[in-house]
XYZ file of N, CA and C in Angstrom:
219
model
N 81.662 45.181 -110.082
C 80.657 44.720 -109.134
C 80.610 43.197 -109.197
N 80.689 42.562 -108.054
C 80.674 41.110 -108.038
C 79.334 40.601 -107.551
N 78.863 39.564 -108.225
C 77.630 38.896 -107.812
C 78.011 37.601 -107.125
N 77.263 37.255 -106.147
C 77.473 35.981 -105.464
C 76.156 35.225 -105.486
N 76.218 33.963 -105.799
C 75.004 33.161 -105.914
C 74.155 33.262 -104.646
N 74.776 33.143 -103.508
C 74.025 33.187 -102.261
C 73.373 34.558 -102.058
N 74.084 35.627 -102.430
C 73.530 36.970 -102.288
C 72.328 37.153 -103.209
N 72.445 36.685 -104.452
C 71.327 36.815 -105.379
C 70.117 36.041 -104.898
N 70.348 34.829 -104.424
C 69.242 34.017 -103.937
C 68.616 34.665 -102.711
N 69.451 35.191 -101.831
C 68.945 35.803 -100.600
C 68.158 37.080 -100.880
N 68.586 37.841 -101.884
C 67.925 39.116 -102.146
C 66.829 39.018 -103.200
N 66.737 37.889 -103.871
C 65.706 37.718 -104.891
C 64.387 37.357 -104.214
N 63.367 38.159 -104.449
C 62.077 37.811 -103.846
C 61.557 36.498 -104.416
N 60.816 35.784 -103.609
C 60.226 34.539 -104.096
C 59.285 34.881 -105.234
N 59.426 34.135 -106.303
C 58.617 34.451 -107.471
C 58.091 33.166 -108.082
N 56.991 33.314 -108.756
C 56.440 32.181 -109.470
C 56.663 32.333 -110.964
N 57.063 33.526 -111.391
C 57.336 33.764 -112.803
C 58.667 33.139 -113.187
N 58.662 32.380 -114.264
C 59.919 31.822 -114.748
C 60.572 32.738 -115.770
N 59.755 33.434 -116.567
C 60.274 34.344 -117.587
C 60.112 35.774 -117.112
N 61.205 36.533 -117.145
C 61.208 37.902 -116.650
C 61.375 38.891 -117.795
N 60.736 40.037 -117.633
C 60.935 41.139 -118.558
C 62.324 41.729 -118.300
N 62.910 42.390 -119.289
C 64.244 42.974 -119.090
C 64.340 43.892 -117.874
N 63.327 44.725 -117.647
C 63.390 45.634 -116.492
C 63.410 44.864 -115.177
N 62.708 43.728 -115.124
C 62.676 42.927 -113.896
C 64.038 42.289 -113.630
N 64.649 41.733 -114.671
C 65.970 41.114 -114.500
C 67.020 42.169 -114.184
N 66.971 43.288 -114.868
C 67.930 44.367 -114.611
C 67.834 44.839 -113.159
N 66.620 44.942 -112.662
C 66.432 45.364 -111.269
C 67.025 44.338 -110.306
N 66.818 43.062 -110.575
C 67.393 42.024 -109.718
C 68.920 42.064 -109.720
N 69.502 42.369 -110.880
C 70.954 42.382 -111.015
C 71.571 43.711 -110.594
N 70.754 44.737 -110.438
C 71.273 46.052 -110.062
C 71.976 46.752 -111.213
N 71.513 46.502 -112.439
C 72.098 47.135 -113.621
C 70.985 47.825 -114.403
N 71.373 48.605 -115.395
C 70.378 49.273 -116.222
C 69.860 48.319 -117.297
N 68.708 48.641 -117.841
C 68.175 47.831 -118.939
C 69.064 47.969 -120.168
N 69.727 49.093 -120.310
C 70.649 49.287 -121.437
C 71.836 48.338 -121.320
N 72.394 48.187 -120.124
C 73.490 47.244 -119.909
C 73.022 45.828 -120.196
N 71.828 45.494 -119.742
C 71.261 44.172 -119.994
C 71.123 43.919 -121.496
N 70.647 44.915 -122.228
C 70.517 44.793 -123.683
C 71.885 44.610 -124.340
N 72.884 45.315 -123.851
C 74.240 45.169 -124.380
C 74.760 43.762 -124.137
N 74.574 43.247 -122.920
C 75.000 41.881 -122.610
C 74.315 40.876 -123.528
N 73.020 41.089 -123.788
C 72.291 40.181 -124.679
C 72.862 40.249 -126.084
N 73.134 41.456 -126.554
C 73.636 41.670 -127.908
C 75.006 41.036 -128.124
N 75.879 41.112 -127.132
C 77.234 40.577 -127.294
C 77.319 39.098 -126.947
N 76.201 38.498 -126.562
C 76.170 37.055 -126.348
C 76.559 36.571 -124.967
N 76.391 37.398 -123.972
C 76.744 36.971 -122.614
C 75.688 36.075 -121.967
N 74.545 35.948 -122.614
C 73.511 35.026 -122.144
C 73.414 33.864 -123.119
N 73.272 32.670 -122.581
C 73.077 31.497 -123.442
C 71.756 31.653 -124.194
N 71.682 31.094 -125.401
C 70.428 31.170 -126.160
C 69.229 30.609 -125.394
N 69.450 29.619 -124.538
C 68.365 29.048 -123.747
C 67.817 30.024 -122.708
N 68.598 31.045 -122.367
C 68.202 32.000 -121.336
C 67.275 33.085 -121.858
N 67.177 33.197 -123.175
C 66.445 34.312 -123.787
C 65.405 33.776 -124.760
N 64.274 34.448 -124.805
C 63.297 34.140 -125.855
C 62.720 35.450 -126.378
N 62.403 35.442 -127.642
C 61.745 36.586 -128.272
C 60.300 36.581 -127.812
N 59.805 37.735 -127.417
C 58.431 37.839 -126.926
C 57.825 39.120 -127.491
N 56.973 38.961 -128.485
C 56.411 40.142 -129.141
C 57.519 40.908 -129.839
N 57.627 42.195 -129.499
C 58.676 43.028 -130.083
C 59.931 43.071 -129.227
N 59.912 42.389 -128.093
C 61.052 42.420 -127.187
C 61.544 41.031 -126.830
N 62.161 40.940 -125.675
C 62.734 39.696 -125.196
C 62.296 39.437 -123.767
N 62.386 38.170 -123.369
C 62.204 37.777 -121.979
C 63.377 36.882 -121.609
N 63.679 36.843 -120.333
C 64.804 36.072 -119.824
C 64.297 35.002 -118.868
N 64.793 33.759 -119.042
C 64.447 32.693 -118.116
C 65.215 32.966 -116.830
N 64.504 33.195 -115.761
C 65.075 33.731 -114.519
C 66.299 32.957 -114.031
N 66.179 31.670 -113.815
C 67.274 30.900 -113.226
C 68.508 30.879 -114.122
N 68.298 30.630 -115.400
C 69.439 30.547 -116.325
C 70.079 31.905 -116.534
N 69.274 32.942 -116.660
C 69.819 34.287 -116.880
C 70.613 34.753 -115.659
N 70.140 34.456 -114.458
C 70.895 34.818 -113.250
C 72.222 34.075 -113.209
N 72.220 32.808 -113.594
C 73.463 32.034 -113.638
C 74.411 32.610 -114.682
N 73.891 32.995 -115.839
C 74.723 33.604 -116.882
C 75.331 34.923 -116.393
N 74.550 35.719 -115.681
C 75.028 36.996 -115.170
C 76.146 36.777 -114.160
N 76.087 35.717 -113.389
C 77.147 35.407 -112.430
C 78.441 35.099 -113.166
N 78.339 34.429 -114.298
C 79.524 34.118 -115.094
C 80.162 35.399 -115.628
N 79.363 36.386 -115.959
C 79.873 37.659 -116.467
C 80.733 38.335 -115.422
N 80.335 38.242 -114.167
C 81.023 38.962 -113.101
C 82.325 38.301 -112.685
N 82.604 37.098 -113.159
C 83.840 36.408 -112.747
C 84.995 36.748 -113.627
């Protein structure tokens, strides 16, 4: 599956949240939360894209979307 920056921007609803929960990012990318967790575990996201939040993680929307585009290339 290929992601295109313009497609992601066009299909991403306008948001004011900068940090997204895994389910929110997975939904934007069209992948499962399990796949997202695997990508995080193997280091496909830059450390700046992720932060520990409570018992889980959050993803910085703009950076995480850019990282996901790199995965698809």
